[in-house]
CSV table of C-alpha atoms in Angstrom, one decimal:
chain,number,residue,atom,x,y,z
W,22,PRO,CA,45.4,24.4,-4.4
W,23,ARG,CA,41.7,24.5,-4.9
W,24,ASN,CA,41.8,23.4,-8.5
W,25,GLN,CA,43.6,20.2,-7.4
W,26,CYS,CA,41.2,19.3,-4.6
W,27,SER,CA,37.8,19.9,-6.2
W,28,TYR,CA,36.0,18.2,-9.1
W,29,GLY,CA,33.0,18.3,-11.3
W,30,ALA,CA,30.3,15.8,-10.3
W,31,LEU,CA,26.9,14.5,-11.2
W,32,GLY,CA,24.2,13.6,-8.7
W,33,TYR,CA,20.6,12.4,-8.3
W,34,ARG,CA,18.1,14.9,-6.7
W,35,ALA,CA,14.5,14.6,-5.6
W,36,PHE,CA,12.1,17.0,-7.1
W,37,SER,CA,8.5,18.1,-6.6
W,38,SER,CA,5.7,17.0,-8.9
W,39,ASN,CA,6.6,17.4,-12.6
W,40,TRP,CA,10.2,18.3,-11.6
W,41,GLN,CA,9.2,21.9,-10.7
W,42,SER,CA,11.8,22.4,-8.0
W,43,PRO,CA,14.3,20.4,-5.8
W,44,LEU,CA,12.8,19.2,-2.6
W,45,PRO,CA,14.4,20.5,0.7
W,46,GLY,CA,16.5,17.9,2.5
W,47,ASN,CA,15.1,16.1,5.6
W,48,GLU,CA,15.7,13.1,7.8
W,49,ASP,CA,14.0,10.8,5.3
W,50,ILE,CA,15.8,11.6,2.0
W,51,GLY,CA,18.9,13.2,3.3
W,52,SER,CA,20.4,16.6,2.3
W,53,ASN,CA,19.2,16.2,-1.4
W,54,THR,CA,22.3,18.0,-2.6
W,55,GLY,CA,23.8,15.4,-4.9
W,56,ILE,CA,26.1,12.8,-3.3
W,57,PRO,CA,24.6,10.5,-2.2
W,58,GLY,CA,21.3,10.9,-4.0
W,59,PRO,CA,18.0,11.0,-2.0
W,60,THR,CA,17.5,7.9,0.3
W,61,ILE,CA,14.7,5.7,-1.1
W,62,ARG,CA,12.7,4.2,1.8
W,63,ALA,CA,10.1,1.5,1.8
W,64,ASN,CA,8.4,-1.2,4.0
W,65,VAL,CA,8.2,-4.9,3.0
W,66,GLY,CA,5.4,-5.2,0.5
W,67,ASP,CA,5.6,-1.7,-0.8
W,68,THR,CA,5.8,-0.8,-4.5
W,69,ILE,CA,8.4,1.8,-5.1
W,70,ARG,CA,7.9,4.0,-8.2
W,71,VAL,CA,10.6,6.5,-9.3
W,72,HIS,CA,9.8,9.0,-12.0
W,73,PHE,CA,13.2,9.9,-13.5
W,74,ARG,CA,14.2,12.7,-15.8
W,75,ASN,CA,17.7,13.3,-17.2
W,76,ASN,CA,18.7,16.9,-16.6
W,77,ASP,CA,22.4,16.5,-17.5
W,78,ARG,CA,22.9,19.4,-19.9
W,79,HIS,CA,26.6,19.7,-18.9
W,80,PHE,CA,28.0,16.4,-20.2
W,81,GLY,CA,24.9,15.5,-22.2
W,82,PHE,CA,25.2,11.8,-21.2
W,83,PRO,CA,22.4,9.3,-21.1
W,84,HIS,CA,21.6,8.1,-17.5
W,85,SER,CA,19.7,5.5,-15.7
W,86,ILE,CA,18.9,4.0,-12.3
W,87,HIS,CA,19.9,0.5,-11.3
W,88,ALA,CA,18.6,-0.7,-7.9
W,89,HIS,CA,20.0,-3.5,-5.7
W,90,GLY,CA,18.0,-5.7,-3.3
W,91,VAL,CA,14.5,-5.1,-4.7
W,92,ALA,CA,12.4,-7.0,-7.3
W,93,TYR,CA,11.5,-5.6,-10.7
W,94,GLU,CA,10.6,-6.5,-14.2
W,95,PRO,CA,13.5,-6.4,-16.9
W,96,GLU,CA,12.4,-3.0,-18.2
W,97,SER,CA,13.2,-1.5,-14.7
W,98,ASP,CA,16.6,-3.0,-14.5
W,99,GLY,CA,18.4,0.2,-15.7
W,100,ALA,CA,21.6,-1.6,-16.8
W,101,TRP,CA,22.7,-0.8,-20.3
W,102,VAL,CA,23.3,-4.0,-22.4
W,103,TRP,CA,24.4,-3.8,-26.0
W,104,ALA,CA,22.1,-6.7,-27.1
W,105,ASP,CA,19.0,-5.4,-25.3
W,106,GLN,CA,18.9,-1.6,-25.0
W,107,SER,CA,15.7,-1.0,-23.1
W,108,PRO,CA,14.5,2.6,-22.7
W,109,GLY,CA,15.2,2.7,-19.0
W,110,SER,CA,18.9,1.7,-19.5
W,111,ALA,CA,19.8,4.9,-21.4
W,112,VAL,CA,17.5,7.9,-20.7
W,113,ASN,CA,18.7,10.7,-22.9
W,114,VAL,CA,18.8,14.4,-21.9
W,115,GLY,CA,15.3,15.8,-21.4
W,116,ASP,CA,13.7,12.4,-21.6
W,117,THR,CA,11.9,10.6,-18.7
W,118,PHE,CA,11.4,7.0,-17.6
W,119,THR,CA,9.5,5.5,-14.7
W,120,TYR,CA,11.1,2.6,-12.7
W,121,GLU,CA,9.0,0.3,-10.5
W,122,TYR,CA,10.3,-2.0,-7.8
W,123,THR,CA,8.8,-4.2,-5.1
W,124,ALA,CA,10.2,-4.5,-1.6
W,125,LEU,CA,10.3,-8.2,-0.6
W,126,PRO,CA,11.0,-9.8,2.8
W,127,GLN,CA,14.5,-10.5,1.7
W,128,SER,CA,14.9,-6.9,0.7
W,129,VAL,CA,15.1,-5.8,4.4
W,130,GLY,CA,18.4,-3.9,4.9
W,131,THR,CA,20.6,-1.4,3.1
W,132,TRP,CA,21.2,-1.4,-0.7
W,133,PRO,CA,22.9,0.8,-3.3
W,134,TYR,CA,21.3,2.3,-6.3
W,135,HIS,CA,23.4,3.9,-9.1
W,136,ASP,CA,23.6,4.9,-12.7
W,137,HIS,CA,24.3,1.9,-14.9
W,138,SER,CA,24.1,3.5,-18.3
W,139,VAL,CA,27.0,4.0,-20.8
W,140,PRO,CA,28.0,7.6,-21.6
W,141,GLN,CA,30.4,8.7,-24.2
W,142,THR,CA,33.8,8.5,-22.7
W,143,LEU,CA,35.4,11.7,-21.4
W,144,ILE,CA,38.8,10.5,-22.6
W,145,PRO,CA,39.3,10.5,-26.4
W,146,GLY,CA,40.0,7.0,-27.7
W,147,ASN,CA,38.7,5.1,-24.7
W,148,ALA,CA,35.8,2.7,-24.8
W,149,PRO,CA,32.5,3.6,-23.1
W,150,ASP,CA,32.6,2.9,-19.4
W,151,MET,CA,29.5,1.6,-17.5
W,152,GLU,CA,31.0,2.8,-14.2
W,153,LEU,CA,31.8,6.4,-15.1
W,154,ASN,CA,28.5,8.0,-14.2
W,155,ALA,CA,28.5,6.3,-10.8
W,156,GLN,CA,32.1,7.3,-10.2
W,157,LEU,CA,31.0,10.9,-11.0
W,158,GLY,CA,28.5,10.8,-8.1
W,159,MET,CA,25.3,9.2,-9.4
W,160,MET,CA,24.7,6.8,-6.5
W,161,GLY,CA,22.4,6.5,-3.5
W,162,VAL,CA,21.0,4.3,-0.7
W,163,ILE,CA,17.8,2.2,-0.6
W,164,ALA,CA,16.6,1.5,3.0
W,165,ILE,CA,14.0,-1.3,3.4
W,166,VAL,CA,12.4,-2.1,6.8
W,167,GLY,CA,10.3,-4.9,8.0
W,168,GLU,CA,8.2,-5.6,11.1
W,169,ASN,CA,11.2,-6.8,13.0
W,170,THR,CA,13.5,-3.9,12.1
W,171,PRO,CA,14.4,-2.2,15.5
W,172,LYS,CA,13.8,1.5,16.0
W,173,ALA,CA,16.8,3.8,16.0
W,174,ASP,CA,17.1,7.2,17.6
W,175,VAL,CA,19.6,8.4,14.9
W,176,GLU,CA,20.2,7.0,11.4
W,177,ASN,CA,23.3,7.9,9.4
W,178,VAL,CA,23.6,7.3,5.7
W,179,LEU,CA,27.2,7.0,4.5
W,180,VAL,CA,28.7,6.3,1.1
W,181,MET,CA,32.4,5.4,0.9
W,182,HIS,CA,33.5,5.9,-2.7
W,183,ASP,CA,36.3,6.7,-5.1
W,184,LEU,CA,36.4,9.4,-7.6
W,185,TYR,CA,39.0,9.8,-10.3
W,186,ALA,CA,38.8,13.4,-11.6
W,187,ALA,CA,40.9,15.4,-14.1
W,188,THR,CA,41.3,18.4,-11.8
W,189,VAL,CA,43.7,20.3,-14.0
W,190,PRO,CA,45.0,19.4,-17.5
W,191,GLY,CA,47.3,16.4,-17.3
W,192,LEU,CA,46.5,15.6,-13.6
W,193,VAL,CA,44.0,12.9,-12.6
W,194,GLN,CA,43.4,13.1,-8.9
W,195,ASP,CA,42.2,10.1,-6.8
W,196,PHE,CA,39.6,11.2,-4.2
W,197,ASP,CA,38.6,8.8,-1.5
W,198,CYS,CA,35.3,10.3,-0.5
W,199,PHE,CA,32.7,10.2,2.3
W,200,ASN,CA,29.3,11.4,0.7
W,201,GLY,CA,31.2,13.2,-2.0
W,202,PHE,CA,33.7,15.0,0.3
W,203,ALA,CA,37.4,14.2,0.8
W,204,TYR,CA,40.1,15.4,3.2
W,205,LEU,CA,40.2,15.9,7.0
W,206,GLY,CA,38.0,18.8,8.1
W,207,ASN,CA,35.9,18.7,4.9
W,208,THR,CA,34.2,15.3,5.3
W,209,PRO,CA,30.7,15.1,7.0
W,210,THR,CA,30.3,15.1,10.8
W,211,PHE,CA,27.9,12.7,12.4
W,212,ARG,CA,26.5,13.4,15.9
W,213,ALA,CA,24.7,11.4,18.6
W,214,GLN,CA,24.1,11.6,22.3
W,215,VAL,CA,25.1,9.1,25.0
W,216,GLY,CA,22.5,6.4,25.3
W,217,GLN,CA,21.0,6.8,21.8
W,218,ARG,CA,20.7,3.8,19.5
W,219,VAL,CA,22.5,4.7,16.2
W,220,ARG,CA,22.0,3.0,12.9
W,221,TRP,CA,24.5,3.4,10.1
W,222,ARG,CA,23.4,2.6,6.6
W,223,LEU,CA,26.6,2.2,4.6
W,224,ILE,CA,27.4,1.4,1.0
W,225,ALA,CA,30.7,1.3,-0.9
W,226,LEU,CA,31.0,2.0,-4.6
W,227,GLY,CA,34.0,2.4,-6.9
W,228,LYS,CA,37.0,0.1,-7.4
W,229,GLU,CA,38.6,0.1,-3.9
W,230,PHE,CA,38.0,-1.7,-0.6
W,231,HIS,CA,37.2,0.5,2.4
W,232,ALA,CA,37.3,0.0,6.2
W,233,PHE,CA,34.4,1.2,8.3
W,234,HIS,CA,35.9,2.0,11.7
W,235,ILE,CA,34.6,4.1,14.6
W,236,HIS,CA,37.0,4.9,17.4
W,237,GLY,CA,35.9,3.8,20.8
W,238,HIS,CA,32.9,1.7,19.8
W,239,ARG,CA,32.3,-2.0,19.1
W,240,TRP,CA,29.4,-4.0,17.8
W,241,GLU,CA,28.6,-7.7,17.3
W,242,SER,CA,29.2,-9.3,14.0
W,243,SER,CA,29.1,-13.1,13.3
W,244,GLY,CA,29.2,-14.0,17.0
W,245,SER,CA,32.1,-11.7,18.0
W,246,PHE,CA,32.7,-8.1,18.7
W,247,VAL,CA,34.5,-5.9,16.2
W,248,ASP,CA,35.3,-2.2,15.7
W,249,THR,CA,36.2,-2.5,12.0
W,250,GLN,CA,34.5,-4.0,9.0
W,251,VAL,CA,35.8,-4.1,5.4
W,252,VAL,CA,33.4,-3.4,2.6
W,253,GLY,CA,34.1,-3.8,-1.1
W,254,PRO,CA,32.6,-2.3,-4.2
W,255,ALA,CA,28.8,-2.5,-4.5
W,256,THR,CA,28.4,-3.9,-1.0
W,257,SER,CA,26.5,-2.6,2.0
W,258,LEU,CA,26.5,-2.9,5.7
């Protein structure tokens, strides 16, 4: 039944100047429809500046952005801490904050970014949960390249994540998702042609381990060939 296999979600979206309208999706930022959020791309040495506004008028939660793999000052960390509640760690509905990061040589690769604020819990009597907003879909990928990063003909961005949703009263459904979608025939399709070099930028978020496996293909990892790699929460490949 549809009410047992769909859920309400939150997501990051890229907007035009002054948040006038959502940007159309493209090969650089992805589909820009929610999960994952727009891909943030940079070269080594770049400064990344993200102007963020909280538009969550459904739940009314505070939100933030916490980035992995890049350098930043404490005010751009985005992680809510009880003893040091910086403005960027809990941006309230309608408010804005600008995060600033630097891409270092050791930043080359694929990294997650996600909400790290603390909302009011959706379940009465439960303590605030720093992972709830990310589990509801507020996550994305940072892609940093250097001068030695090889060119790719096709680049796929994939988020493997878990979502625990109250689909109907009294039922909490566990969705194992690819880019926000679950179930065979509903998950995204990735395409390439014979002879093309394909890069996968993969992150995993949630509480579960996932196996990245492509039938019929192998790649080199730590000196041997594999066709499966296990990724845990908050890790990337």
